[in-house]
Amino acid sequence: MKKLQSRIWMIIGICMILAAVVLCCYNVRQNQKGAEYAEYALAQLQELIPTTADDKAEESGDSSQVDELEQSDILSEYDIPEKETLIEIDGRYYLGTISIPAIGIELPVLSEWSYANLKISPCRYQGTVAEGNLIIAAHNYSSHFGKIKNLNPGDEIYFTDGDGTVHTYKVVQSDLIYGYNVSGMEDGADDWDLTLFTCTWSGTNRVTIRAVEK
């Protein structure tokens, strides 16, 4: 009887180890795919988003630069806030790009969040740059927002919008939002120009970074 029980527990233990290995492999693969998707979209956005050089060329009447922009996938008609330009890539609409030198990431930002979109890149959860209440969500992949917990007050975040304008933010503080407390994520929105958040490894809480525009 004891031998049978020992075998059963051994089998259960082996199954649990195998399940952990499978889960680990799945997470690693999802992280790799997320990095690949984001890298591809980022490269496309960097070609499509106007730069300071593009703006100067347009002002000086360089028609070749103007024509290139007119033929890009920058949207002219879309249900978007005033003064906000979205860029279409493969049927998805991007708000811009985010760069955080302190943790070595530069990523595209999708204009709307969904579980499918989060696998590709960070997404706007709500708010806008113009209104000073932008909230961006992302998975805790190491290639996405997995390292934001390491940010410190004073670290800088750069957000480049669809028009090529670079907005510079300074990290003020980090919070841990418990459970699915959406109101906690939104509390004090008037005090923060930018909020970044991702889930903890357990998935039960949210690591949250608050920043103000410089």
Short mmCIF file of C-alpha atoms in Angstrom, two decimals:
data_model
loop_
_atom_site.label_atom_id
_atom_site.label_comp_id
_atom_site.label_asym_id
_atom_site.label_seq_id
_atom_site.Cartn_x
_atom_site.Cartn_y
_atom_site.Cartn_z
CA MET A 1 0.00 0.00 0.00
CA LYS A 2 2.79 2.39 0.94
CA LYS A 3 4.66 1.52 -2.26
CA LEU A 4 1.52 2.30 -4.30
CA GLN A 5 1.08 5.63 -2.56
CA SER A 6 4.74 6.46 -3.12
CA ARG A 7 4.39 5.68 -6.82
CA ILE A 8 1.27 7.82 -7.08
CA TRP A 9 3.01 10.78 -5.42
CA MET A 10 6.03 10.24 -7.64
CA ILE A 11 3.84 10.30 -10.75
CA ILE A 12 2.07 13.45 -9.52
CA GLY A 13 5.44 15.07 -8.85
CA ILE A 14 6.73 14.20 -12.31
CA CYS A 15 3.54 15.55 -13.91
CA MET A 16 3.89 18.80 -11.99
CA ILE A 17 7.52 19.18 -13.07
CA LEU A 18 6.59 18.49 -16.70
CA ALA A 19 3.74 21.01 -16.50
CA ALA A 20 6.14 23.62 -15.09
CA VAL A 21 8.64 22.93 -17.89
CA VAL A 22 5.92 23.21 -20.55
CA LEU A 23 4.65 26.47 -19.02
CA CYS A 24 8.18 27.86 -18.87
CA CYS A 25 8.81 26.94 -22.51
CA TYR A 26 5.49 28.51 -23.52
CA ASN A 27 6.33 31.74 -21.71
CA VAL A 28 9.78 31.87 -23.30
CA ARG A 29 8.28 31.35 -26.75
CA GLN A 30 5.62 34.02 -26.16
CA ASN A 31 8.33 36.42 -25.07
CA GLN A 32 10.32 35.67 -28.24
CA LYS A 33 7.27 36.12 -30.46
CA GLY A 34 6.37 39.36 -28.68
CA ALA A 35 9.88 40.65 -29.25
CA GLU A 36 9.76 39.69 -32.94
CA TYR A 37 6.36 41.30 -33.53
CA ALA A 38 7.40 44.47 -31.71
CA GLU A 39 10.71 44.71 -33.58
CA TYR A 40 8.93 44.39 -36.92
CA ALA A 41 6.29 47.01 -36.07
CA LEU A 42 8.90 49.36 -34.61
CA ALA A 43 10.95 49.24 -37.81
CA GLN A 44 7.83 50.05 -39.85
CA LEU A 45 6.87 52.93 -37.57
CA GLN A 46 10.33 54.43 -37.68
CA GLU A 47 9.96 54.64 -41.46
CA LEU A 48 6.43 56.04 -41.39
CA ILE A 49 6.55 58.53 -38.51
CA PRO A 50 7.74 61.94 -39.72
CA THR A 51 11.03 63.15 -38.28
CA THR A 52 12.31 66.65 -37.71
CA ALA A 53 14.14 66.35 -41.02
CA ASP A 54 10.88 65.47 -42.78
CA ASP A 55 9.17 68.51 -41.27
CA LYS A 56 11.92 70.81 -42.45
CA ALA A 57 11.83 69.29 -45.94
CA GLU A 58 8.08 69.83 -46.12
CA GLU A 59 8.42 73.43 -45.01
CA SER A 60 11.13 74.07 -47.63
CA GLY A 61 8.97 72.60 -50.38
CA ASP A 62 10.86 69.34 -50.94
CA SER A 63 8.11 67.52 -52.87
CA SER A 64 9.87 64.14 -52.72
CA GLN A 65 9.58 64.11 -48.93
CA VAL A 66 5.96 65.29 -49.02
CA ASP A 67 4.97 62.66 -51.58
CA GLU A 68 6.57 59.92 -49.51
CA LEU A 69 4.52 60.92 -46.48
CA GLU A 70 1.31 61.23 -48.49
CA GLN A 71 1.77 57.67 -49.74
CA SER A 72 2.43 56.27 -46.27
CA ASP A 73 -0.10 54.46 -44.10
CA ILE A 74 -0.66 57.44 -41.83
CA LEU A 75 -4.41 57.71 -41.39
CA SER A 76 -6.26 60.84 -42.42
CA GLU A 77 -9.73 59.74 -41.33
CA TYR A 78 -10.33 57.75 -38.18
CA ASP A 79 -12.35 58.07 -35.01
CA ILE A 80 -9.50 59.50 -32.95
CA PRO A 81 -9.06 62.42 -30.56
CA GLU A 82 -8.22 65.81 -31.99
CA LYS A 83 -4.53 66.30 -32.83
CA GLU A 84 -3.84 62.56 -32.67
CA THR A 85 -2.44 60.68 -35.64
CA LEU A 86 -2.55 56.89 -35.86
CA ILE A 87 -0.47 54.76 -38.21
CA GLU A 88 -1.74 51.56 -39.78
CA ILE A 89 0.50 48.52 -40.12
CA ASP A 90 -1.00 45.22 -41.25
CA GLY A 91 -4.50 46.27 -40.22
CA ARG A 92 -3.52 47.44 -36.73
CA TYR A 93 -3.38 51.07 -35.64
CA TYR A 94 -0.39 52.39 -33.71
CA LEU A 95 -0.28 55.45 -31.48
CA GLY A 96 3.50 55.89 -31.65
CA THR A 97 6.62 54.51 -29.99
CA ILE A 98 7.96 54.44 -26.45
CA SER A 99 11.62 54.44 -25.44
CA ILE A 100 12.96 53.87 -21.91
CA PRO A 101 16.78 54.05 -21.93
CA ALA A 102 17.15 53.08 -18.25
CA ILE A 103 15.87 49.56 -18.99
CA GLY A 104 16.96 49.41 -22.62
CA ILE A 105 13.65 49.11 -24.44
CA GLU A 106 12.12 50.83 -27.46
CA LEU A 107 8.71 49.60 -28.53
CA PRO A 108 5.69 50.41 -30.68
CA VAL A 109 2.44 51.31 -28.91
CA LEU A 110 -0.89 50.11 -30.30
CA SER A 111 -3.77 52.55 -30.09
CA GLU A 112 -6.22 50.12 -28.46
CA TRP A 113 -5.67 47.29 -26.03
CA SER A 114 -6.92 43.74 -26.35
CA TYR A 115 -5.47 40.40 -25.26
CA ALA A 116 -4.45 39.73 -28.87
CA ASN A 117 -2.80 43.14 -29.21
CA LEU A 118 -0.90 42.78 -25.94
CA LYS A 119 0.93 39.79 -27.40
CA ILE A 120 2.31 42.10 -30.09
CA SER A 121 3.30 45.25 -28.22
CA PRO A 122 2.32 47.65 -25.43
CA CYS A 123 -1.15 49.13 -25.93
CA ARG A 124 -2.96 52.29 -24.94
CA TYR A 125 -5.24 51.35 -22.04
CA GLN A 126 -6.93 54.73 -22.03
CA GLY A 127 -6.27 58.46 -22.20
CA THR A 128 -4.26 60.60 -24.61
CA VAL A 129 -0.97 62.47 -24.73
CA ALA A 130 -2.75 65.75 -25.42
CA GLU A 131 -4.97 65.43 -22.33
CA GLY A 132 -2.03 64.39 -20.16
CA ASN A 133 -3.61 61.19 -18.90
CA LEU A 134 -2.17 58.46 -21.13
CA ILE A 135 -2.10 54.95 -19.64
CA ILE A 136 -0.12 52.23 -21.45
CA ALA A 137 -0.39 48.52 -20.64
CA ALA A 138 1.89 45.67 -21.68
CA HIS A 139 2.68 42.05 -20.86
CA ASN A 140 5.51 41.36 -18.45
CA TYR A 141 7.65 39.85 -21.19
CA SER A 142 11.28 40.86 -20.69
CA SER A 143 11.09 42.37 -24.17
CA HIS A 144 8.01 44.44 -23.25
CA PHE A 145 7.31 45.85 -19.75
CA GLY A 146 8.86 43.09 -17.65
CA LYS A 147 11.63 45.42 -16.46
CA ILE A 148 9.63 48.54 -15.56
CA LYS A 149 9.75 47.49 -11.92
CA ASN A 150 13.43 48.49 -12.05
CA LEU A 151 12.68 52.12 -12.94
CA ASN A 152 13.56 54.79 -10.40
CA PRO A 153 12.30 58.35 -9.82
CA GLY A 154 14.03 60.66 -12.26
CA ASP A 155 14.40 58.06 -15.04
CA GLU A 156 13.22 59.40 -18.38
CA ILE A 157 10.63 57.97 -20.76
CA TYR A 158 10.31 59.18 -24.34
CA PHE A 159 7.07 58.85 -26.28
CA THR A 160 7.07 59.72 -29.99
CA ASP A 161 3.57 60.27 -31.37
CA GLY A 162 2.33 59.66 -34.91
CA ASP A 163 3.25 63.18 -35.96
CA GLY A 164 6.86 62.72 -34.91
CA THR A 165 6.65 64.87 -31.77
CA VAL A 166 8.81 63.52 -28.94
CA HIS A 167 7.32 63.88 -25.45
CA THR A 168 9.73 63.51 -22.53
CA TYR A 169 8.48 62.21 -19.18
CA LYS A 170 10.18 61.82 -15.82
CA VAL A 171 9.35 58.88 -13.53
CA VAL A 172 7.90 60.12 -10.25
CA GLN A 173 7.00 56.93 -8.42
CA SER A 174 6.01 53.28 -8.74
CA ASP A 175 2.94 51.64 -7.22
CA LEU A 176 1.65 48.11 -6.80
CA ILE A 177 -2.04 47.93 -7.68
CA TYR A 178 -3.67 44.91 -6.09
CA GLY A 179 -5.91 42.56 -7.99
CA TYR A 180 -8.04 43.99 -10.78
CA ASN A 181 -8.46 47.40 -9.14
CA VAL A 182 -9.05 49.42 -12.30
CA SER A 183 -10.11 52.47 -10.30
CA GLY A 184 -6.78 52.28 -8.48
CA MET A 185 -5.01 52.47 -11.83
CA GLU A 186 -7.03 55.55 -12.75
CA ASP A 187 -6.86 57.27 -9.34
CA GLY A 188 -4.85 60.47 -9.48
CA ALA A 189 -4.92 60.53 -13.28
CA ASP A 190 -4.86 64.31 -13.10
CA ASP A 191 -1.53 64.14 -11.26
CA TRP A 192 0.23 61.88 -13.79
CA ASP A 193 0.77 62.64 -17.46
CA LEU A 194 1.80 59.04 -18.18
CA THR A 195 1.15 55.72 -16.46
CA LEU A 196 2.73 52.40 -17.46
CA PHE A 197 1.61 49.09 -16.02
CA THR A 198 2.10 45.36 -16.34
CA CYS A 199 1.11 42.34 -14.29
CA THR A 200 3.35 40.59 -11.76
CA TRP A 201 4.49 37.04 -12.55
CA SER A 202 1.60 35.68 -10.48
CA GLY A 203 -0.79 37.74 -12.59
CA THR A 204 -2.67 38.89 -9.50
CA ASN A 205 -1.22 42.41 -9.13
CA ARG A 206 -0.09 45.26 -11.36
CA VAL A 207 3.32 46.97 -11.32
CA THR A 208 2.56 50.62 -12.08
CA ILE A 209 4.89 53.47 -13.04
CA ARG A 210 3.74 57.10 -12.75
CA ALA A 211 5.46 59.85 -14.72
CA VAL A 212 5.04 63.56 -15.48
CA GLU A 213 5.93 65.40 -18.68
CA LYS A 214 9.00 67.60 -18.51
#
